[in-house]
Coordinates of C-alpha atoms in Angstrom, one line a residue:
M901 CA 29.7 -5.7 -0.5
L902 CA 26.8 -6.7 -2.8
F903 CA 23.5 -6.0 -1.0
R904 CA 21.0 -6.9 -3.7
S905 CA 20.9 -8.0 -7.4
V906 CA 17.5 -7.7 -9.1
S907 CA 16.8 -8.7 -12.7
V908 CA 15.2 -6.0 -14.9
P909 CA 13.0 -7.7 -17.4
Y910 CA 12.9 -6.7 -21.1
K911 CA 9.7 -6.1 -22.9
R912 CA 8.9 -8.7 -25.6
G913 CA 8.2 -7.0 -28.9
D914 CA 4.6 -6.3 -30.0
I915 CA 2.9 -7.8 -33.1
Y916 CA 0.8 -5.5 -35.2
D917 CA -1.6 -6.0 -38.1
R918 CA -1.1 -4.1 -41.4
N919 CA -3.0 -1.1 -40.2
G920 CA -1.1 -0.7 -36.9
S921 CA -3.6 -2.4 -34.6
I922 CA -2.0 -4.4 -31.8
L923 CA -2.5 -8.2 -32.1
A924 CA -0.1 -9.1 -29.3
T925 CA 1.6 -7.1 -26.6
S926 CA 3.3 -7.4 -23.2
S927 CA 1.9 -5.6 -20.2
M928 CA 3.9 -4.9 -17.1
V929 CA 2.9 -6.5 -13.8
Y930 CA 4.4 -6.4 -10.4
N931 CA 5.4 -9.0 -7.7
L932 CA 5.3 -7.7 -4.2
V933 CA 8.5 -8.7 -2.4
I934 CA 9.5 -8.3 1.3
E935 CA 12.7 -8.7 3.2
P936 CA 11.9 -10.1 6.6
K937 CA 15.4 -9.6 7.9
N938 CA 15.4 -5.8 7.2
I939 CA 11.8 -5.4 8.4
L940 CA 12.6 -6.9 11.8
Q941 CA 15.5 -4.6 12.5
N942 CA 13.4 -1.7 13.7
E943 CA 10.2 -2.0 15.7
K944 CA 8.7 1.4 14.5
R945 CA 9.5 0.6 10.9
E946 CA 8.1 -2.9 11.2
K947 CA 4.8 -1.5 12.6
A948 CA 4.7 1.1 9.7
T949 CA 5.4 -1.7 7.1
R950 CA 2.7 -4.0 8.5
K951 CA 0.2 -1.1 8.5
A952 CA 1.0 -0.2 4.9
L953 CA 0.9 -3.8 3.6
E954 CA -2.5 -4.4 5.3
K955 CA -4.0 -1.2 3.9
Y956 CA -2.8 -1.4 0.3
F957 CA -2.5 -5.2 -0.2
N958 CA -4.8 -6.7 2.4
V959 CA -1.9 -8.6 4.1
S960 CA -3.3 -9.5 7.5
E961 CA -1.3 -9.6 10.8
D962 CA -1.5 -13.4 10.9
E963 CA -0.2 -13.6 7.3
M964 CA 2.6 -11.2 8.0
D965 CA 3.6 -13.2 11.1
K966 CA 4.0 -16.2 8.9
Y967 CA 6.2 -14.5 6.5
L968 CA 8.4 -13.0 9.2
K969 CA 9.1 -16.3 10.8
D970 CA 11.8 -16.7 8.2
S971 CA 13.7 -13.9 10.0
Q972 CA 16.9 -14.2 7.9
S973 CA 15.3 -14.0 4.5
L974 CA 15.9 -11.1 2.2
Y975 CA 13.5 -12.2 -0.5
K976 CA 10.0 -13.5 -0.1
V977 CA 7.3 -12.9 -2.8
I978 CA 3.9 -12.3 -1.1
R979 CA 1.8 -11.1 -4.0
K980 CA 2.1 -11.9 -7.7
K981 CA 1.2 -10.2 -11.0
L982 CA -0.3 -7.1 -9.6
T983 CA -1.4 -4.5 -12.1
Y984 CA -0.3 -0.8 -12.1
D985 CA -3.8 0.2 -10.8
E986 CA -3.3 -2.2 -7.8
V987 CA 0.1 -0.8 -6.8
K988 CA -0.1 3.0 -7.7
E989 CA -1.7 4.1 -4.4
Y990 CA 1.1 2.3 -2.5
Q991 CA 3.8 3.7 -4.7
N992 CA 2.5 7.2 -4.1
Y993 CA 2.2 6.6 -0.4
I994 CA 5.8 5.5 0.2
K995 CA 6.9 8.9 -1.4
T996 CA 5.3 10.7 1.6
S997 CA 7.0 11.4 4.9
E998 CA 4.8 8.8 6.6
G999 CA 5.4 6.3 3.9
S1000 CA 9.1 6.7 4.1
M1001 CA 9.0 4.6 7.3
V1002 CA 8.1 1.5 5.3
T1003 CA 11.1 -0.7 5.0
G1004 CA 12.1 -4.0 3.4
V1005 CA 9.5 -3.9 0.7
F1006 CA 10.0 -3.6 -3.1
M1007 CA 8.2 -4.2 -6.4
E1008 CA 9.7 -6.8 -8.8
E1009 CA 8.7 -6.0 -12.4
S1010 CA 7.8 -8.5 -15.0
Y1011 CA 5.6 -8.8 -18.1
T1012 CA 2.6 -10.8 -19.1
R1013 CA 1.6 -11.5 -22.7
T1014 CA -1.9 -10.3 -23.8
Y1015 CA -3.9 -10.5 -27.0
P1016 CA -6.4 -7.6 -27.2
N1017 CA -8.5 -9.3 -29.8
N1018 CA -8.9 -12.6 -27.9
E1019 CA -9.3 -15.4 -30.4
I1020 CA -8.9 -13.3 -33.6
A1021 CA -6.0 -14.9 -35.6
C1022 CA -5.0 -17.0 -32.6
H1023 CA -3.7 -19.9 -34.8
L1024 CA -1.6 -17.4 -36.8
L1025 CA -0.2 -15.7 -33.8
G1026 CA 0.6 -18.7 -31.6
F1027 CA 1.1 -18.0 -27.9
V1028 CA 3.8 -17.5 -25.2
V1029 CA 4.6 -19.8 -22.3
S1030 CA 6.7 -19.2 -19.2
G1031 CA 10.2 -17.8 -19.9
N1032 CA 9.0 -15.8 -22.9
E1033 CA 9.1 -18.9 -25.1
G1034 CA 6.9 -18.5 -28.2
I1035 CA 5.0 -21.6 -29.3
G1036 CA 3.5 -21.9 -32.7
G1037 CA 2.6 -19.3 -35.3
I1038 CA 4.3 -15.9 -35.4
E1039 CA 5.2 -16.1 -31.7
G1040 CA 7.2 -19.2 -32.3
S1041 CA 8.7 -18.5 -35.7
Y1042 CA 10.0 -15.0 -34.7
N1043 CA 10.7 -15.8 -31.1
S1044 CA 14.4 -14.8 -31.3
Y1045 CA 13.4 -11.4 -32.8
L1046 CA 10.6 -10.7 -30.4
N1047 CA 12.7 -11.5 -27.3
G1048 CA 15.2 -9.1 -25.9
Q1049 CA 17.8 -9.2 -23.1
N1050 CA 17.2 -8.7 -19.4
G1051 CA 19.1 -6.0 -17.5
R1052 CA 20.0 -5.9 -13.8
N1053 CA 19.9 -3.5 -10.8
Y1054 CA 22.7 -3.8 -8.3
A1055 CA 22.8 -2.4 -4.8
Y1056 CA 26.1 -2.3 -2.8
L1057 CA 27.0 -1.4 0.7
G1058 CA 30.2 0.7 0.7
E1059 CA 32.8 0.8 3.3
D1060 CA 31.0 3.6 5.1
N1061 CA 27.7 1.5 4.8
N1062 CA 26.2 3.9 2.3
L1063 CA 23.9 2.3 -0.2
Q1064 CA 25.2 2.6 -3.8
K1065 CA 23.3 1.6 -6.9
K1066 CA 24.2 0.5 -10.4
Q1067 CA 21.9 -0.3 -13.3
E1068 CA 22.4 -2.3 -16.5
K1069 CA 19.4 -1.4 -18.7
A1070 CA 17.3 -4.1 -20.4
K1071 CA 17.2 -4.4 -24.1
D1072 CA 13.6 -4.8 -25.4
G1073 CA 12.7 -7.1 -28.3
Y1074 CA 11.9 -6.1 -31.8
S1075 CA 8.2 -5.6 -32.8
L1076 CA 6.7 -7.0 -36.0
V1077 CA 4.2 -5.6 -38.5
T1078 CA 2.3 -8.4 -40.3
T1079 CA 0.0 -8.4 -43.4
I1080 CA -2.9 -9.5 -41.3
D1081 CA -6.0 -7.3 -41.5
T1082 CA -7.8 -7.6 -38.1
E1083 CA -11.3 -6.6 -39.4
A1084 CA -11.0 -8.9 -42.5
Q1085 CA -9.9 -11.7 -40.2
R1086 CA -12.8 -11.1 -37.8
I1087 CA -15.3 -11.2 -40.6
V1088 CA -13.8 -14.4 -42.0
Q1089 CA -13.8 -16.2 -38.6
E1090 CA -17.4 -15.2 -37.9
K1091 CA -18.5 -16.5 -41.3
C1092 CA -16.5 -19.7 -41.0
T1093 CA -18.1 -20.4 -37.6
E1094 CA -21.6 -19.9 -39.0
F1095 CA -20.9 -22.2 -42.0
M1096 CA -19.3 -24.9 -39.9
E1097 CA -22.2 -24.9 -37.5
E1098 CA -24.7 -25.0 -40.3
M1099 CA -23.0 -27.6 -42.6
G1100 CA -21.2 -29.6 -40.0
A1101 CA -17.7 -29.0 -41.5
K1102 CA -14.8 -30.1 -39.3
N1103 CA -12.2 -27.8 -40.8
M1104 CA -12.1 -24.8 -43.1
S1105 CA -9.4 -22.7 -44.8
V1106 CA -10.0 -19.3 -46.3
L1107 CA -7.7 -17.2 -48.5
V1108 CA -8.3 -13.5 -48.7
M1109 CA -6.5 -11.6 -51.5
N1110 CA -6.7 -8.8 -54.0
P1111 CA -7.4 -10.5 -57.4
K1112 CA -5.8 -7.5 -59.2

């Protein structure tokens, strides 16, 4: 019998400048998910789970009571887009003998798109909206190359009620190396901003090339 089926997200490909500096990348984040039905099956485990969630994710007793009212639920997201630094202490804790009492809690992985250089070449790069859909610029033009294919984790309850697991690995997207030079782009954008403020220009275009 199928117990749980969880999507494993792919990592969208990175975009690099000509020197190997990252212009766009995807960073993993975590959604904290609970299973009220499983938490409520054992009083001691419920107490341990409440204690851990309060300590590591600031989930109060009143907040937990609200989530557990849906007593038949096996999927309830209670925190979104947590960073690795925000979940690592909890992940280490549940590996201990005390932490093994925590039940009905898991981390759902996903990715968020980030641009380390902020506004540098932003019009060239474009951006990504929900569902890994690239809009404008390189993100839009090469969307099908940058995107990959999700995998999936399955958990089954066998005839003897033993939990069995199966994984279909995700296929990450391809990365791109562009002809953009981040430092040249930075200098040009700074000079353009200065000139536009001084002269009142509404728009500017700049071509940087090797005349030889």
